[in-house]
mmCIF file of C-alpha atoms in Angstrom:
data_model
loop_
_atom_site.group_PDB
_atom_site.id
_atom_site.type_symbol
_atom_site.label_atom_id
_atom_site.label_comp_id
_atom_site.label_asym_id
_atom_site.label_seq_id
_atom_site.Cartn_x
_atom_site.Cartn_y
_atom_site.Cartn_z
ATOM 1 C CA MET A 11 -0.058 -0.052 0.036
ATOM 2 C CA ARG A 12 2.823 2.380 0.859
ATOM 3 C CA LYS A 13 4.432 1.615 -2.595
ATOM 4 C CA TRP A 14 1.161 2.356 -4.466
ATOM 5 C CA GLY A 15 0.513 5.470 -2.406
ATOM 6 C CA PHE A 16 4.025 6.724 -3.255
ATOM 7 C CA LEU A 17 3.406 6.122 -6.914
ATOM 8 C CA ILE A 18 -0.011 7.931 -6.913
ATOM 9 C CA LEU A 19 1.592 10.997 -5.025
ATOM 10 C CA PHE A 20 4.419 10.985 -7.511
ATOM 11 C CA THR A 21 2.445 10.589 -10.690
ATOM 12 C CA LEU A 22 -0.635 12.864 -9.885
ATOM 13 C CA PRO A 23 1.242 16.184 -10.210
ATOM 14 C CA LEU A 24 2.837 14.885 -13.514
ATOM 15 C CA LEU A 25 -0.526 13.982 -14.877
ATOM 16 C CA LEU A 26 -2.016 17.311 -13.916
ATOM 17 C CA SER A 27 0.942 19.059 -15.507
ATOM 18 C CA LEU A 28 0.585 17.195 -18.759
ATOM 19 C CA THR A 29 -3.257 17.922 -18.789
ATOM 20 C CA ALA A 30 -2.511 21.590 -18.231
ATOM 21 C CA CYS A 31 -0.023 21.618 -21.142
ATOM 22 C CA SER A 32 -2.393 19.849 -23.413
ATOM 23 C CA GLY A 33 -5.124 22.422 -22.595
ATOM 24 C CA GLN A 34 -2.718 25.314 -23.131
ATOM 25 C CA SER A 35 -1.519 23.928 -26.445
ATOM 26 C CA GLY A 36 -5.130 23.488 -27.669
ATOM 27 C CA GLN A 37 -5.964 27.052 -26.835
ATOM 28 C CA THR A 38 -2.905 28.331 -28.613
ATOM 29 C CA SER A 39 -3.876 26.385 -31.741
ATOM 30 C CA ALA A 40 -7.334 27.804 -31.679
ATOM 31 C CA THR A 41 -6.022 31.328 -31.296
ATOM 32 C CA GLN A 42 -3.661 30.770 -34.188
ATOM 33 C CA GLY A 43 -6.495 29.379 -36.297
ATOM 34 C CA THR A 44 -8.494 32.574 -36.151
ATOM 35 C CA GLY A 45 -5.573 34.759 -37.211
ATOM 36 C CA VAL A 46 -3.683 37.671 -35.709
ATOM 37 C CA GLN A 47 -4.836 38.357 -32.058
ATOM 38 C CA GLY A 48 -7.720 35.974 -32.410
ATOM 39 C CA LYS A 49 -9.306 37.862 -35.317
ATOM 40 C CA SER A 50 -11.007 36.058 -38.160
ATOM 41 C CA ARG A 51 -11.091 37.218 -41.754
ATOM 42 C CA LEU A 52 -14.798 37.582 -41.146
ATOM 43 C CA ASP A 53 -14.049 40.491 -38.825
ATOM 44 C CA THR A 54 -11.817 42.027 -41.391
ATOM 45 C CA VAL A 55 -14.398 41.744 -44.142
ATOM 46 C CA LYS A 56 -17.088 43.194 -41.825
ATOM 47 C CA SER A 57 -15.088 46.194 -40.819
ATOM 48 C CA ARG A 58 -14.048 46.834 -44.476
ATOM 49 C CA GLY A 59 -17.629 46.722 -45.586
ATOM 50 C CA LYS A 60 -17.044 44.499 -48.632
ATOM 51 C CA LEU A 61 -15.641 41.245 -49.726
ATOM 52 C CA ILE A 62 -12.586 40.964 -52.047
ATOM 53 C CA CYS A 63 -12.943 37.974 -54.307
ATOM 54 C CA GLY A 64 -10.337 36.585 -56.711
ATOM 55 C CA VAL A 65 -11.827 35.553 -60.096
ATOM 56 C CA SER A 66 -10.601 34.859 -63.628
ATOM 57 C CA GLY A 67 -12.756 37.604 -65.215
ATOM 58 C CA GLU A 68 -12.156 36.140 -68.661
ATOM 59 C CA LEU A 69 -14.247 32.923 -68.742
ATOM 60 C CA PRO A 70 -17.697 33.166 -70.069
ATOM 61 C CA GLY A 71 -20.274 31.318 -67.920
ATOM 62 C CA PHE A 72 -18.016 31.242 -64.913
ATOM 63 C CA SER A 73 -16.547 34.735 -64.409
ATOM 64 C CA PHE A 74 -16.664 37.450 -67.075
ATOM 65 C CA VAL A 75 -17.435 41.159 -67.553
ATOM 66 C CA ASP A 76 -20.489 41.998 -69.696
ATOM 67 C CA LYS A 77 -20.878 44.938 -72.010
ATOM 68 C CA ASN A 78 -22.002 47.111 -69.094
ATOM 69 C CA GLY A 79 -18.914 46.334 -67.113
ATOM 70 C CA THR A 80 -20.729 44.016 -64.622
ATOM 71 C CA TYR A 81 -19.113 40.845 -63.466
ATOM 72 C CA LYS A 82 -21.251 37.766 -64.030
ATOM 73 C CA GLY A 83 -20.978 33.905 -64.002
ATOM 74 C CA LEU A 84 -21.110 30.962 -61.633
ATOM 75 C CA ASP A 85 -17.952 31.926 -59.874
ATOM 76 C CA VAL A 86 -19.101 35.434 -59.533
ATOM 77 C CA GLU A 87 -22.353 34.367 -57.953
ATOM 78 C CA VAL A 88 -20.601 32.412 -55.288
ATOM 79 C CA CYS A 89 -18.844 35.598 -54.264
ATOM 80 C CA ARG A 90 -22.232 37.559 -54.305
ATOM 81 C CA ALA A 91 -23.779 34.928 -52.224
ATOM 82 C CA ILE A 92 -21.176 35.317 -49.539
ATOM 83 C CA ALA A 93 -21.554 39.053 -49.635
ATOM 84 C CA ALA A 94 -25.348 38.643 -49.378
ATOM 85 C CA ALA A 95 -25.015 36.446 -46.263
ATOM 86 C CA ILE A 96 -22.736 38.858 -44.608
ATOM 87 C CA PHE A 97 -24.144 42.251 -45.668
ATOM 88 C CA ASP A 98 -27.556 41.539 -47.059
ATOM 89 C CA ASN A 99 -25.989 43.182 -50.154
ATOM 90 C CA PRO A 100 -24.745 40.966 -53.019
ATOM 91 C CA ASP A 101 -22.996 43.922 -54.587
ATOM 92 C CA ALA A 102 -20.670 44.452 -51.542
ATOM 93 C CA VAL A 103 -17.858 42.729 -53.490
ATOM 94 C CA GLU A 104 -14.801 43.852 -55.129
ATOM 95 C CA PHE A 105 -13.411 41.482 -57.838
ATOM 96 C CA ARG A 106 -9.864 40.986 -58.597
ATOM 97 C CA ASN A 107 -8.835 39.342 -61.884
ATOM 98 C CA LEU A 108 -6.112 36.750 -61.300
ATOM 99 C CA ASN A 109 -4.333 34.414 -63.651
ATOM 100 C CA ALA A 110 -3.514 30.786 -62.721
ATOM 101 C CA LYS A 111 0.102 31.720 -61.571
ATOM 102 C CA GLU A 112 -0.830 34.486 -59.197
ATOM 103 C CA ARG A 113 -4.118 33.333 -57.749
ATOM 104 C CA PHE A 114 -2.689 31.352 -54.867
ATOM 105 C CA THR A 115 -0.226 34.030 -53.916
ATOM 106 C CA ALA A 116 -3.027 36.549 -53.768
ATOM 107 C CA LEU A 117 -4.985 34.271 -51.441
ATOM 108 C CA GLN A 118 -1.877 33.519 -49.217
ATOM 109 C CA THR A 119 -0.873 37.119 -48.787
ATOM 110 C CA GLY A 120 -4.280 38.276 -47.894
ATOM 111 C CA GLU A 121 -4.867 40.341 -51.046
ATOM 112 C CA ILE A 122 -8.177 38.574 -51.460
ATOM 113 C CA ASP A 123 -10.501 37.092 -48.983
ATOM 114 C CA VAL A 124 -11.701 34.107 -51.088
ATOM 115 C CA LEU A 125 -10.622 32.566 -54.392
ATOM 116 C CA SER A 126 -13.561 31.694 -56.609
ATOM 117 C CA ARG A 127 -11.836 30.940 -59.891
ATOM 118 C CA ASN A 128 -12.285 27.572 -61.625
ATOM 119 C CA THR A 129 -9.711 25.964 -59.398
ATOM 120 C CA SER A 130 -9.339 22.185 -59.131
ATOM 121 C CA TRP A 131 -9.248 20.723 -55.535
ATOM 122 C CA THR A 132 -6.190 18.528 -55.246
ATOM 123 C CA ILE A 133 -4.364 17.150 -52.297
ATOM 124 C CA SER A 134 -1.180 19.064 -52.870
ATOM 125 C CA ARG A 135 -3.088 22.389 -53.025
ATOM 126 C CA ASP A 136 -5.048 21.346 -49.909
ATOM 127 C CA THR A 137 -1.817 20.670 -48.045
ATOM 128 C CA SER A 138 1.457 22.028 -49.218
ATOM 129 C CA VAL A 139 -0.053 25.115 -50.775
ATOM 130 C CA GLY A 140 -2.072 25.833 -47.557
ATOM 131 C CA LEU A 141 -5.544 26.202 -48.963
ATOM 132 C CA GLU A 142 -8.835 25.116 -47.503
ATOM 133 C CA PHE A 143 -11.339 24.175 -50.235
ATOM 134 C CA ALA A 144 -15.039 24.948 -49.814
ATOM 135 C CA PRO A 145 -17.689 22.563 -51.467
ATOM 136 C CA VAL A 146 -17.202 21.802 -55.123
ATOM 137 C CA VAL A 147 -19.341 24.130 -57.288
ATOM 138 C CA PHE A 148 -18.735 22.450 -60.486
ATOM 139 C CA TYR A 149 -17.617 18.894 -61.239
ATOM 140 C CA ASP A 150 -15.489 18.826 -64.538
ATOM 141 C CA GLY A 151 -12.907 16.880 -66.312
ATOM 142 C CA GLN A 152 -9.993 17.826 -68.586
ATOM 143 C CA GLY A 153 -10.531 17.652 -72.365
ATOM 144 C CA ILE A 154 -8.826 18.478 -75.634
ATOM 145 C CA MET A 155 -10.146 20.747 -78.376
ATOM 146 C CA VAL A 156 -9.059 20.404 -81.989
ATOM 147 C CA LYS A 157 -10.190 21.886 -85.330
ATOM 148 C CA LYS A 158 -13.004 19.997 -87.094
ATOM 149 C CA ASP A 159 -10.965 19.532 -90.270
ATOM 150 C CA SER A 160 -7.920 18.259 -88.536
ATOM 151 C CA ASN A 161 -9.079 14.622 -88.743
ATOM 152 C CA ILE A 162 -7.908 14.246 -85.101
ATOM 153 C CA LYS A 163 -10.486 11.809 -83.365
ATOM 154 C CA SER A 164 -8.546 10.615 -80.256
ATOM 155 C CA LEU A 165 -5.481 11.053 -78.226
ATOM 156 C CA THR A 166 -3.622 8.589 -80.399
ATOM 157 C CA ASP A 167 -4.110 10.945 -83.389
ATOM 158 C CA LEU A 168 -2.125 13.652 -81.464
ATOM 159 C CA LYS A 169 1.138 11.595 -81.710
ATOM 160 C CA ASP A 170 3.946 14.188 -82.372
ATOM 161 C CA LYS A 171 1.489 17.003 -82.499
ATOM 162 C CA ALA A 172 1.794 20.267 -80.745
ATOM 163 C CA ILE A 173 -0.671 20.873 -77.826
ATOM 164 C CA CYS A 174 -1.185 24.242 -76.168
ATOM 165 C CA THR A 175 -1.942 24.520 -72.481
ATOM 166 C CA GLN A 176 -1.306 26.897 -69.536
ATOM 167 C CA THR A 177 1.545 26.413 -67.197
ATOM 168 C CA GLY A 178 0.887 26.279 -63.294
ATOM 169 C CA THR A 179 -2.348 24.272 -63.798
ATOM 170 C CA THR A 180 -3.300 20.689 -63.311
ATOM 171 C CA ASN A 181 -3.971 20.491 -67.048
ATOM 172 C CA GLU A 182 -0.221 20.618 -67.848
ATOM 173 C CA GLN A 183 0.574 17.689 -65.520
ATOM 174 C CA ASN A 184 -2.512 15.603 -66.446
ATOM 175 C CA LEU A 185 -1.662 15.838 -70.231
ATOM 176 C CA ALA A 186 1.903 14.672 -69.556
ATOM 177 C CA ASP A 187 0.670 11.806 -67.313
ATOM 178 C CA GLN A 188 -2.007 10.524 -69.792
ATOM 179 C CA MET A 189 0.199 10.781 -72.794
ATOM 180 C CA ARG A 190 3.035 9.008 -71.004
ATOM 181 C CA LYS A 191 0.763 6.202 -69.806
ATOM 182 C CA ARG A 192 -0.255 5.753 -73.468
ATOM 183 C CA GLY A 193 3.186 6.031 -74.827
ATOM 184 C CA ILE A 194 2.193 8.905 -77.093
ATOM 185 C CA PRO A 195 4.949 11.392 -77.898
ATOM 186 C CA TYR A 196 3.740 15.101 -78.344
ATOM 187 C CA LYS A 197 5.086 18.588 -78.279
ATOM 188 C CA PRO A 198 3.841 20.501 -75.194
ATOM 189 C CA VAL A 199 3.502 24.318 -75.834
ATOM 190 C CA VAL A 200 2.920 26.085 -72.535
ATOM 191 C CA PHE A 201 2.038 29.709 -71.755
ATOM 192 C CA GLU A 202 1.658 31.597 -68.523
ATOM 193 C CA ASP A 203 -1.346 33.568 -70.155
ATOM 194 C CA ILE A 204 -4.338 31.439 -71.119
ATOM 195 C CA ASN A 205 -5.328 34.027 -73.746
ATOM 196 C CA THR A 206 -2.022 33.453 -75.483
ATOM 197 C CA ALA A 207 -2.510 29.737 -75.379
ATOM 198 C CA TYR A 208 -5.940 29.987 -77.184
ATOM 199 C CA ALA A 209 -4.589 32.668 -79.559
ATOM 200 C CA THR A 210 -1.717 30.365 -80.580
ATOM 201 C CA TYR A 211 -4.073 27.433 -81.068
ATOM 202 C CA ALA A 212 -6.507 29.647 -83.151
ATOM 203 C CA GLU A 213 -3.520 30.683 -85.375
ATOM 204 C CA GLY A 214 -2.853 27.020 -86.059
ATOM 205 C CA ARG A 215 0.587 26.856 -84.326
ATOM 206 C CA CYS A 216 -0.812 24.218 -82.052
ATOM 207 C CA GLN A 217 -2.894 21.307 -83.434
ATOM 208 C CA ALA A 218 -4.815 21.156 -80.115
ATOM 209 C CA VAL A 219 -5.474 22.957 -76.837
ATOM 210 C CA THR A 220 -6.229 21.285 -73.552
ATOM 211 C CA SER A 221 -7.985 22.532 -70.360
ATOM 212 C CA ASP A 222 -11.089 21.732 -68.278
ATOM 213 C CA ARG A 223 -13.924 20.768 -70.648
ATOM 214 C CA SER A 224 -16.173 23.499 -69.315
ATOM 215 C CA GLN A 225 -13.418 26.091 -70.113
ATOM 216 C CA LEU A 226 -12.960 24.684 -73.615
ATOM 217 C CA LEU A 227 -16.659 24.950 -74.172
ATOM 218 C CA SER A 228 -16.582 28.534 -72.814
ATOM 219 C CA ARG A 229 -13.488 29.546 -74.871
ATOM 220 C CA ARG A 230 -14.844 28.003 -78.013
ATOM 221 C CA THR A 231 -17.728 30.590 -77.946
ATOM 222 C CA THR A 232 -15.084 33.406 -78.275
ATOM 223 C CA LEU A 233 -13.246 31.866 -81.245
ATOM 224 C CA PRO A 234 -13.874 33.518 -84.806
ATOM 225 C CA GLN A 235 -15.739 30.355 -85.963
ATOM 226 C CA PRO A 236 -16.927 28.273 -82.934
ATOM 227 C CA GLN A 237 -18.590 25.738 -85.076
ATOM 228 C CA ASN A 238 -15.223 24.767 -86.648
ATOM 229 C CA HIS A 239 -13.813 23.367 -83.404
ATOM 230 C CA VAL A 240 -14.616 20.146 -81.602
ATOM 231 C CA ILE A 241 -13.895 18.690 -78.163
ATOM 232 C CA LEU A 242 -12.822 15.075 -78.253
ATOM 233 C CA ASN A 243 -14.566 12.453 -76.235
ATOM 234 C CA ASP A 244 -11.495 11.605 -74.197
ATOM 235 C CA VAL A 245 -11.613 12.890 -70.549
ATOM 236 C CA LEU A 246 -8.168 13.027 -69.109
ATOM 237 C CA SER A 247 -8.939 13.674 -65.416
ATOM 238 C CA LYS A 248 -11.252 14.458 -62.609
ATOM 239 C CA GLU A 249 -11.503 18.269 -61.985
ATOM 240 C CA PRO A 250 -13.709 19.270 -58.944
ATOM 241 C CA LEU A 251 -13.800 23.011 -59.109
ATOM 242 C CA ALA A 252 -14.182 24.745 -55.780
ATOM 243 C CA PRO A 253 -13.625 28.076 -54.057
ATOM 244 C CA ALA A 254 -10.822 28.262 -51.567
ATOM 245 C CA VAL A 255 -9.645 30.228 -48.529
ATOM 246 C CA THR A 256 -6.448 29.984 -46.567
ATOM 247 C CA ASN A 257 -5.865 27.413 -43.878
ATOM 248 C CA GLY A 258 -6.231 28.320 -40.076
ATOM 249 C CA ASP A 259 -9.479 30.331 -39.956
ATOM 250 C CA SER A 260 -12.345 28.182 -39.167
ATOM 251 C CA ARG A 261 -14.858 30.871 -38.700
ATOM 252 C CA TRP A 262 -14.248 32.291 -42.122
ATOM 253 C CA PHE A 263 -14.098 28.805 -43.711
ATOM 254 C CA ASP A 264 -17.389 27.809 -41.996
ATOM 255 C CA LEU A 265 -19.063 30.909 -43.450
ATOM 256 C CA VAL A 266 -17.871 30.350 -47.088
ATOM 257 C CA LYS A 267 -18.613 26.656 -46.795
ATOM 258 C CA TRP A 268 -22.212 27.121 -45.629
ATOM 259 C CA SER A 269 -23.007 29.962 -47.975
ATOM 260 C CA ILE A 270 -22.292 27.496 -50.828
ATOM 261 C CA TYR A 271 -24.285 24.814 -49.056
ATOM 262 C CA ALA A 272 -27.136 27.270 -48.856
ATOM 263 C CA LEU A 273 -27.277 27.542 -52.564
ATOM 264 C CA ILE A 274 -27.538 23.801 -52.887
ATOM 265 C CA ASN A 275 -29.894 23.128 -50.020
ATOM 266 C CA ALA A 276 -32.406 25.813 -51.189
ATOM 267 C CA GLU A 277 -32.685 23.969 -54.484
ATOM 268 C CA GLU A 278 -33.202 20.631 -52.511
ATOM 269 C CA LEU A 279 -35.986 22.291 -50.473
ATOM 270 C CA GLY A 280 -37.649 23.733 -53.664
ATOM 271 C CA ILE A 281 -36.829 27.344 -52.524
ATOM 272 C CA ASN A 282 -35.973 29.908 -55.177
ATOM 273 C CA SER A 283 -35.846 33.649 -55.536
ATOM 274 C CA LYS A 284 -39.196 33.678 -57.184
ATOM 275 C CA ASN A 285 -41.218 31.696 -54.663
ATOM 276 C CA LEU A 286 -39.282 32.606 -51.438
ATOM 277 C CA ALA A 287 -42.136 34.665 -50.072
ATOM 278 C CA SER A 288 -44.480 31.632 -50.139
ATOM 279 C CA PHE A 289 -42.343 29.836 -47.540
ATOM 280 C CA GLU A 290 -42.620 32.733 -45.080
ATOM 281 C CA ASN A 291 -45.026 30.955 -42.951
ATOM 282 C CA SER A 292 -44.041 27.313 -43.532
ATOM 283 C CA LYS A 293 -44.454 24.985 -40.663
ATOM 284 C CA ASP A 294 -41.718 22.517 -41.982
ATOM 285 C CA PRO A 295 -39.048 22.574 -39.337
ATOM 286 C CA ASP A 296 -36.312 22.102 -41.932
ATOM 287 C CA ILE A 297 -37.434 25.146 -43.872
ATOM 288 C CA LYS A 298 -37.928 27.180 -40.723
ATOM 289 C CA ARG A 299 -34.367 26.482 -39.602
ATOM 290 C CA PHE A 300 -32.983 27.122 -43.199
ATOM 291 C CA LEU A 301 -34.731 30.511 -43.335
ATOM 292 C CA GLY A 302 -33.692 31.522 -39.826
ATOM 293 C CA LYS A 303 -37.125 31.412 -38.406
ATOM 294 C CA GLU A 304 -35.965 28.878 -35.748
ATOM 295 C CA GLY A 305 -32.739 28.227 -34.098
ATOM 296 C CA ASN A 306 -29.362 30.097 -34.268
ATOM 297 C CA LEU A 307 -27.556 28.678 -37.236
ATOM 298 C CA GLY A 308 -26.548 32.012 -38.482
ATOM 299 C CA LYS A 309 -25.611 33.353 -35.047
ATOM 300 C CA ASP A 310 -23.356 30.623 -34.394
ATOM 301 C CA MET A 311 -21.308 31.741 -37.443
ATOM 302 C CA GLY A 312 -21.178 35.358 -36.658
ATOM 303 C CA LEU A 313 -24.105 36.079 -39.034
ATOM 304 C CA THR A 314 -27.789 36.858 -38.710
ATOM 305 C CA ASN A 315 -30.054 33.788 -38.634
ATOM 306 C CA ASP A 316 -31.584 34.623 -41.912
ATOM 307 C CA PHE A 317 -28.233 34.330 -43.776
ATOM 308 C CA ALA A 318 -29.485 31.656 -46.091
ATOM 309 C CA LEU A 319 -32.737 33.652 -46.824
ATOM 310 C CA ARG A 320 -30.596 36.615 -47.865
ATOM 311 C CA ILE A 321 -28.658 34.454 -50.287
ATOM 312 C CA VAL A 322 -31.697 33.067 -52.000
ATOM 313 C CA LYS A 323 -33.388 36.430 -52.132
ATOM 314 C CA HIS A 324 -30.382 38.086 -53.864
ATOM 315 C CA VAL A 325 -28.749 35.276 -55.753
ATOM 316 C CA GLY A 326 -31.191 32.352 -55.998
ATOM 317 C CA ASN A 327 -30.550 28.702 -55.555
ATOM 318 C CA TYR A 328 -27.838 26.727 -57.317
ATOM 319 C CA GLY A 329 -30.155 25.535 -60.100
ATOM 320 C CA GLU A 330 -31.163 29.126 -60.916
ATOM 321 C CA VAL A 331 -27.449 30.220 -60.973
ATOM 322 C CA TYR A 332 -26.572 27.214 -63.183
ATOM 323 C CA ASN A 333 -29.369 27.966 -65.630
ATOM 324 C CA ARG A 334 -28.620 31.660 -65.730
ATOM 325 C CA TYR A 335 -25.064 31.154 -66.981
ATOM 326 C CA LEU A 336 -24.427 27.596 -68.135
ATOM 327 C CA GLY A 337 -27.739 25.776 -68.870
ATOM 328 C CA ALA A 338 -30.226 25.707 -71.894
ATOM 329 C CA GLY A 339 -30.534 29.016 -73.600
ATOM 330 C CA THR A 340 -26.960 30.142 -72.716
ATOM 331 C CA PRO A 341 -24.065 29.979 -75.307
ATOM 332 C CA LEU A 342 -22.577 27.130 -73.306
ATOM 333 C CA ASN A 343 -25.739 25.003 -73.125
ATOM 334 C CA LEU A 344 -24.312 22.528 -70.634
ATOM 335 C CA PRO A 345 -26.486 19.702 -69.364
ATOM 336 C CA ARG A 346 -26.462 19.541 -65.524
ATOM 337 C CA GLY A 347 -25.089 15.887 -65.472
ATOM 338 C CA GLN A 348 -22.820 15.411 -62.536
ATOM 339 C CA ASN A 349 -23.781 18.935 -61.425
ATOM 340 C CA ASN A 350 -27.316 18.005 -60.577
ATOM 341 C CA LEU A 351 -28.568 17.363 -57.200
ATOM 342 C CA TRP A 352 -27.889 13.969 -55.536
ATOM 343 C CA ASN A 353 -31.489 13.059 -55.800
ATOM 344 C CA LYS A 354 -31.580 13.730 -59.512
ATOM 345 C CA GLY A 355 -28.605 11.675 -60.523
ATOM 346 C CA GLY A 356 -25.927 14.269 -59.771
ATOM 347 C CA LEU A 357 -23.243 14.774 -57.105
ATOM 348 C CA LEU A 358 -24.418 17.855 -55.397
ATOM 349 C CA TYR A 359 -25.260 17.337 -51.818
ATOM 350 C CA SER A 360 -25.721 19.553 -48.707
ATOM 351 C CA PRO A 361 -25.265 18.499 -45.151
ATOM 352 C CA PRO A 362 -28.310 19.140 -42.972
ATOM 353 C CA PHE A 363 -29.160 22.622 -41.706
ATOM 354 C CA ARG A 364 -29.767 21.792 -38.176
#
């Protein structure tokens, strides 16, 4: 008994010390996770009075500037949804055009608050680059575009041909991997500026150009004779396109993440910008929580409880946004496919709002 008593007296202070150290370490980590002196990017955005969002600005359907100088597109609407959630004003956004090379640096240095620029979610970007990816807003795959009269029908027909692409993207590596696996020699022609890549292809100095299939479809609409260009059936990769923020700020990440889920969940619930008022007095608990009539889902994130209602009111649901810029009746005319809701054969799925 004396021996066990001695051991208890000896080890108890040590255990208490270790527990205290562990608690202190966890507190430090949490403080670091919200930025300098415990501040979140959300605090910075609120005090500034606007969101700064990094986009391409040159990709029809996703982010482009119309003839009136207004930013439009799927990626743009994600930014406007976040601004609507915070300020009840979708126009409280400053857009920054970024190319593929500078987009991550702009995010890492704090020049922008969120990157919403047709960016593929990969493990290296999620870890070594220090990004945190929000939900996927467009499921894509890499493709190759050629001229209709080139007689190129598949990857094997590209043997020893010049293929244009953009450096600093997943497209460059995917192309190299797929051609190496198939033992097909080719001539990569890479550019920092995507506009130069497409211009070189249009001039015939490359026999093909490769990028995400959605981008190829988008860029095809800007070529002098769009009908003279075709996209091969070969899909070279998975390209889940998602907005991103920097690591270490869970409050800001949660806000961006759930703003996107609000777009998806609204469509699941059948709520859109046109019929929103009809749900005002709904007795459905899921709808009441979603619209902020019940619970504190918004308050728990540093927002008003009706943050999702604000998003739908100003931006609409995901389906509305998709149809506005990518669906039937638009120059791209892209079927929803994988970008449909999970209960309609697609991959879009929102966790519960509860």
